[in-house]
Amino acid sequence: MNTPTTGRCTLVGAGPGDPELLTLKAVKAIASATVILVDDLVNDDVLEHASPTARIVHVGKRGGCKSTPQAFIDKLMITAVQEGEQVVRLKGGDPFIFGRGGEEVEHLRAAGIDVEVVNGITSGLAGMSSLGAPLTHREHAHGVVFVTGHAKPGDGGTDWAQLAATARQARLTLVIYMGVSSLEHIRGGLLQGLPAHTPVAIVQHASLPQQREALTTLGEVVNTISREGLQSPSIIVVGDVVQGARARDAQAQTAQKAA
């Protein structure tokens, strides 16, 4: 008599895009999955680690585009686990940083399903690392705040003026996700607590070959994004740590002139 297979679910962070930034634990989870539910921002190259027999279901969720309803994704995961499948919910970046991982864990646990979470490198960290700059620095930033620029419908969203005042007083770096479409509003609030000359970095498609970036100031950030044609998915980093990226950029320009 065959023993019924016990299903399980793992939320896996696929990282910012570069498949080489996957953790070993993520690779093992993907390889052992029989069903993989894949977010829209996950690089297809990551799926090369999947078993040839795995069923891959694309459940895209991207701001401004038609998205798979979250309730449908939750139902897919629960049903597959109950049918004995080894389910991996593959999410861009880290599942617990603006990936709705917390909501999915709650729904799975409510259905009596244990969940494992495998962290991934978030784009806010990868983007700044690609510019050769940190998010914290003993002389420039004592901490970092990850914040979304995309409020839940019906939610008033972040008090940007208050956040800016706190960031200035506590010397914090602000890393803004999903903020391009509402950047003018965000900038207006931040300027109430931070000076216009505060350094800003924008990184689109962090860690991927098509990555693009721009260095600017808080006062000029809206004009910079428009001029450079930067779009989502981008992260916006506000704070003095961006000076590290500026220094590297200046050094590269000097080397190029000397060559």
Short mmCIF file of C-alpha atoms in Angstrom, two decimals:
data_model
loop_
_atom_site.label_atom_id
_atom_site.label_comp_id
_atom_site.label_asym_id
_atom_site.label_seq_id
_atom_site.Cartn_x
_atom_site.Cartn_y
_atom_site.Cartn_z
CA MET A 1 0.00 0.00 0.00
CA ASN A 2 1.36 3.42 -0.99
CA THR A 3 1.79 5.92 1.82
CA PRO A 4 0.20 9.30 0.95
CA THR A 5 2.80 12.00 0.33
CA THR A 6 2.81 14.80 2.87
CA GLY A 7 2.68 18.16 1.17
CA ARG A 8 4.65 21.15 2.32
CA CYS A 9 5.16 24.77 1.34
CA THR A 10 8.30 26.91 1.26
CA LEU A 11 8.40 30.63 0.55
CA VAL A 12 11.64 31.26 -1.31
CA GLY A 13 13.30 34.59 -2.01
CA ALA A 14 14.69 34.59 -5.56
CA GLY A 15 16.79 37.68 -4.88
CA PRO A 16 16.95 40.88 -6.96
CA GLY A 17 17.39 39.17 -10.33
CA ASP A 18 20.93 37.87 -10.77
CA PRO A 19 20.55 34.08 -10.38
CA GLU A 20 24.06 33.85 -8.90
CA LEU A 21 22.76 35.71 -5.85
CA LEU A 22 20.49 32.80 -4.89
CA THR A 23 21.32 31.13 -1.59
CA LEU A 24 22.24 27.45 -1.54
CA LYS A 25 19.12 26.78 0.52
CA ALA A 26 16.97 28.47 -2.13
CA VAL A 27 18.52 26.33 -4.88
CA LYS A 28 17.82 23.14 -2.90
CA ALA A 29 14.20 24.15 -2.25
CA ILE A 30 13.60 24.98 -5.92
CA ALA A 31 15.18 21.71 -7.05
CA SER A 32 12.99 19.61 -4.75
CA ALA A 33 9.69 21.34 -5.59
CA THR A 34 6.95 19.61 -7.53
CA VAL A 35 4.93 22.83 -7.92
CA ILE A 36 6.47 26.31 -8.21
CA LEU A 37 4.36 29.46 -8.08
CA VAL A 38 6.47 32.21 -9.63
CA ASP A 39 6.17 35.96 -9.21
CA ASP A 40 6.46 38.28 -12.20
CA LEU A 41 9.82 39.81 -11.21
CA VAL A 42 11.65 36.49 -10.83
CA ASN A 43 14.37 36.00 -13.44
CA ASP A 44 13.57 33.02 -15.69
CA ASP A 45 17.17 31.81 -15.29
CA VAL A 46 16.37 30.99 -11.66
CA LEU A 47 14.00 28.29 -12.90
CA GLU A 48 16.92 26.37 -14.42
CA HIS A 49 17.35 24.92 -10.94
CA ALA A 50 13.83 23.42 -11.04
CA SER A 51 13.17 19.76 -11.72
CA PRO A 52 12.13 19.04 -15.33
CA THR A 53 8.97 17.45 -13.95
CA ALA A 54 7.99 20.39 -11.75
CA ARG A 55 4.77 22.21 -12.60
CA ILE A 56 5.56 25.91 -12.94
CA VAL A 57 2.71 28.38 -12.50
CA HIS A 58 3.29 32.08 -13.19
CA VAL A 59 1.29 34.25 -10.81
CA GLY A 60 2.49 37.72 -11.72
CA LYS A 61 2.02 40.63 -9.33
CA ARG A 62 3.46 43.94 -10.49
CA GLY A 63 2.28 47.45 -9.64
CA GLY A 64 0.36 49.16 -12.44
CA CYS A 65 -0.23 45.89 -14.34
CA LYS A 66 -2.92 43.25 -14.30
CA SER A 67 -2.11 40.95 -11.40
CA THR A 68 -3.14 37.52 -10.20
CA PRO A 69 -5.50 38.05 -7.23
CA GLN A 70 -3.80 37.27 -3.93
CA ALA A 71 -6.78 35.17 -2.80
CA PHE A 72 -6.32 32.95 -5.86
CA ILE A 73 -2.61 32.48 -5.12
CA ASP A 74 -3.39 31.54 -1.52
CA LYS A 75 -5.95 28.99 -2.70
CA LEU A 76 -3.49 27.48 -5.20
CA MET A 77 -0.85 27.00 -2.51
CA ILE A 78 -3.22 25.48 0.01
CA THR A 79 -4.84 23.12 -2.52
CA ALA A 80 -1.47 21.93 -3.86
CA VAL A 81 -0.12 21.20 -0.37
CA GLN A 82 -3.28 19.34 0.56
CA GLU A 83 -2.81 17.22 -2.57
CA GLY A 84 0.66 16.23 -1.33
CA GLU A 85 2.73 18.53 -3.52
CA GLN A 86 6.06 20.04 -2.52
CA VAL A 87 5.20 23.68 -3.14
CA VAL A 88 7.65 26.54 -3.56
CA ARG A 89 6.27 30.05 -3.66
CA LEU A 90 9.07 31.84 -5.53
CA LYS A 91 9.16 35.57 -4.89
CA GLY A 92 11.44 38.34 -6.11
CA GLY A 93 13.83 39.74 -3.52
CA ASP A 94 12.97 38.59 -0.01
CA PRO A 95 9.53 37.14 0.82
CA PHE A 96 9.25 39.21 3.98
CA ILE A 97 10.21 42.59 2.50
CA PHE A 98 7.21 43.94 0.56
CA GLY A 99 6.56 40.51 -0.92
CA ARG A 100 3.28 39.77 0.89
CA GLY A 101 5.06 36.86 2.49
CA GLY A 102 3.58 37.67 5.88
CA GLU A 103 0.04 37.54 4.49
CA GLU A 104 0.68 34.24 2.74
CA VAL A 105 2.18 32.66 5.86
CA GLU A 106 -0.90 33.69 7.84
CA HIS A 107 -3.26 32.10 5.31
CA LEU A 108 -1.24 28.89 5.13
CA ARG A 109 -1.02 28.54 8.91
CA ALA A 110 -4.76 29.20 9.21
CA ALA A 111 -5.23 26.19 6.92
CA GLY A 112 -3.06 24.08 9.24
CA ILE A 113 -0.01 24.16 6.97
CA ASP A 114 3.50 24.66 8.32
CA VAL A 115 5.60 27.02 6.24
CA GLU A 116 9.34 27.41 5.82
CA VAL A 117 10.80 30.71 4.64
CA VAL A 118 14.08 30.99 2.73
CA ASN A 119 15.35 34.55 2.66
CA GLY A 120 16.64 36.26 -0.47
CA ILE A 121 18.72 39.37 -1.10
CA THR A 122 16.39 42.34 -1.38
CA SER A 123 16.78 44.80 -4.27
CA GLY A 124 17.35 47.75 -1.93
CA LEU A 125 20.56 46.16 -0.70
CA ALA A 126 21.64 44.76 -4.07
CA GLY A 127 21.09 48.07 -5.83
CA MET A 128 23.34 50.05 -3.51
CA SER A 129 25.96 47.30 -3.46
CA SER A 130 26.11 47.45 -7.25
CA LEU A 131 27.03 51.14 -6.91
CA GLY A 132 29.79 50.33 -4.45
CA ALA A 133 28.00 52.10 -1.62
CA PRO A 134 26.63 50.86 1.72
CA LEU A 135 23.25 51.41 3.33
CA THR A 136 24.79 52.12 6.74
CA HIS A 137 28.03 53.88 7.60
CA ARG A 138 29.42 54.97 10.94
CA GLU A 139 29.92 58.52 9.69
CA HIS A 140 26.81 58.91 7.53
CA ALA A 141 23.98 56.60 8.59
CA HIS A 142 23.25 54.86 11.87
CA GLY A 143 20.43 52.77 10.44
CA VAL A 144 18.25 52.08 7.44
CA VAL A 145 14.49 52.17 6.83
CA PHE A 146 12.85 50.07 4.10
CA VAL A 147 9.58 51.74 3.13
CA THR A 148 7.03 51.27 0.37
CA GLY A 149 5.87 54.12 -1.80
CA HIS A 150 2.78 52.16 -2.81
CA ALA A 151 0.08 52.35 -0.17
CA LYS A 152 -2.63 49.73 0.21
CA PRO A 153 -5.98 50.95 -1.23
CA GLY A 154 -7.82 52.86 1.47
CA ASP A 155 -4.64 53.39 3.47
CA GLY A 156 -3.33 56.93 3.88
CA GLY A 157 0.20 55.67 3.38
CA THR A 158 3.43 56.90 4.91
CA ASP A 159 3.73 60.28 6.58
CA TRP A 160 6.74 61.31 4.50
CA ALA A 161 7.29 64.58 6.34
CA GLN A 162 7.46 62.80 9.69
CA LEU A 163 9.70 60.07 8.27
CA ALA A 164 12.05 62.68 6.83
CA ALA A 165 12.31 64.50 10.16
CA THR A 166 13.08 61.21 11.92
CA ALA A 167 15.64 60.24 9.28
CA ARG A 168 17.44 63.54 9.66
CA GLN A 169 17.45 63.44 13.46
CA ALA A 170 18.47 59.78 13.72
CA ARG A 171 20.75 59.80 10.63
CA LEU A 172 18.91 57.08 8.75
CA THR A 173 19.08 55.94 5.13
CA LEU A 174 15.68 55.67 3.42
CA VAL A 175 15.21 52.89 0.87
CA ILE A 176 11.97 53.39 -1.02
CA TYR A 177 10.39 50.55 -2.98
CA MET A 178 7.60 51.02 -5.56
CA GLY A 179 7.92 54.78 -5.35
CA VAL A 180 8.42 55.89 -8.95
CA SER A 181 4.75 56.49 -9.79
CA SER A 182 4.16 58.62 -6.68
CA LEU A 183 7.61 60.20 -6.46
CA GLU A 184 6.45 63.79 -6.75
CA HIS A 185 4.21 63.35 -3.70
CA ILE A 186 6.96 61.50 -1.81
CA ARG A 187 9.55 64.16 -2.60
CA GLY A 188 7.22 66.92 -1.43
CA GLY A 189 6.84 65.25 1.95
CA LEU A 190 10.52 64.43 2.35
CA LEU A 191 11.52 68.02 1.58
CA GLN A 192 9.65 69.11 4.70
CA GLY A 193 12.24 67.33 6.82
CA LEU A 194 15.33 66.91 4.64
CA PRO A 195 17.32 69.52 2.69
CA ALA A 196 17.01 69.65 -1.09
CA HIS A 197 20.70 68.80 -1.48
CA THR A 198 20.27 65.39 0.23
CA PRO A 199 21.91 62.78 -2.07
CA VAL A 200 19.63 60.30 -3.87
CA ALA A 201 20.34 57.19 -5.93
CA ILE A 202 17.83 55.51 -8.25
CA VAL A 203 18.53 51.96 -9.41
CA GLN A 204 16.34 50.19 -11.96
CA HIS A 205 16.56 46.42 -12.49
CA ALA A 206 19.11 46.02 -9.69
CA SER A 207 21.75 43.29 -10.32
CA LEU A 208 20.56 42.49 -13.86
CA PRO A 209 22.52 43.14 -17.09
CA GLN A 210 19.99 45.85 -18.01
CA GLN A 211 20.50 47.69 -14.72
CA ARG A 212 20.37 51.48 -15.01
CA GLU A 213 21.07 54.03 -12.32
CA ALA A 214 21.26 57.74 -11.66
CA LEU A 215 22.72 59.86 -8.87
CA THR A 216 20.97 63.09 -8.01
CA THR A 217 19.56 65.11 -5.11
CA LEU A 218 16.20 65.12 -3.39
CA GLY A 219 15.35 68.46 -4.95
CA GLU A 220 16.10 67.20 -8.48
CA VAL A 221 15.02 63.56 -8.23
CA VAL A 222 11.73 63.94 -10.14
CA ASN A 223 13.45 65.78 -13.00
CA THR A 224 16.26 63.22 -13.03
CA ILE A 225 13.94 60.23 -13.35
CA SER A 226 12.01 61.95 -16.13
CA ARG A 227 15.16 62.98 -18.00
CA GLU A 228 16.81 59.56 -17.70
CA GLY A 229 13.63 57.64 -18.48
CA LEU A 230 13.92 55.47 -15.37
CA GLN A 231 10.88 53.34 -14.61
CA SER A 232 9.68 50.56 -12.32
CA PRO A 233 10.98 48.32 -10.92
CA SER A 234 13.35 50.77 -9.27
CA ILE A 235 14.54 51.43 -5.76
CA ILE A 236 15.18 54.96 -4.54
CA VAL A 237 17.80 55.50 -1.84
CA VAL A 238 17.83 58.78 0.07
CA GLY A 239 20.67 59.74 2.39
CA ASP A 240 24.31 60.65 2.83
CA VAL A 241 25.48 57.08 2.11
CA VAL A 242 24.88 57.85 -1.56
CA GLN A 243 28.07 59.93 -1.36
CA GLY A 244 29.94 56.62 -1.61
CA ALA A 245 28.40 56.00 -5.03
CA ARG A 246 29.20 59.55 -6.09
CA ALA A 247 32.84 59.10 -5.06
CA ARG A 248 33.13 55.89 -7.09
CA ASP A 249 31.50 57.59 -10.07
CA ALA A 250 33.91 60.53 -9.86
CA GLN A 251 36.89 58.16 -9.56
CA ALA A 252 35.76 56.25 -12.66
CA GLN A 253 35.39 59.45 -14.65
CA THR A 254 38.87 60.59 -13.63
CA ALA A 255 40.36 57.23 -14.64
CA GLN A 256 38.57 57.40 -17.97
CA LYS A 257 39.94 60.87 -18.73
CA ALA A 258 43.46 59.74 -17.82
CA ALA A 259 43.30 56.68 -20.08
#
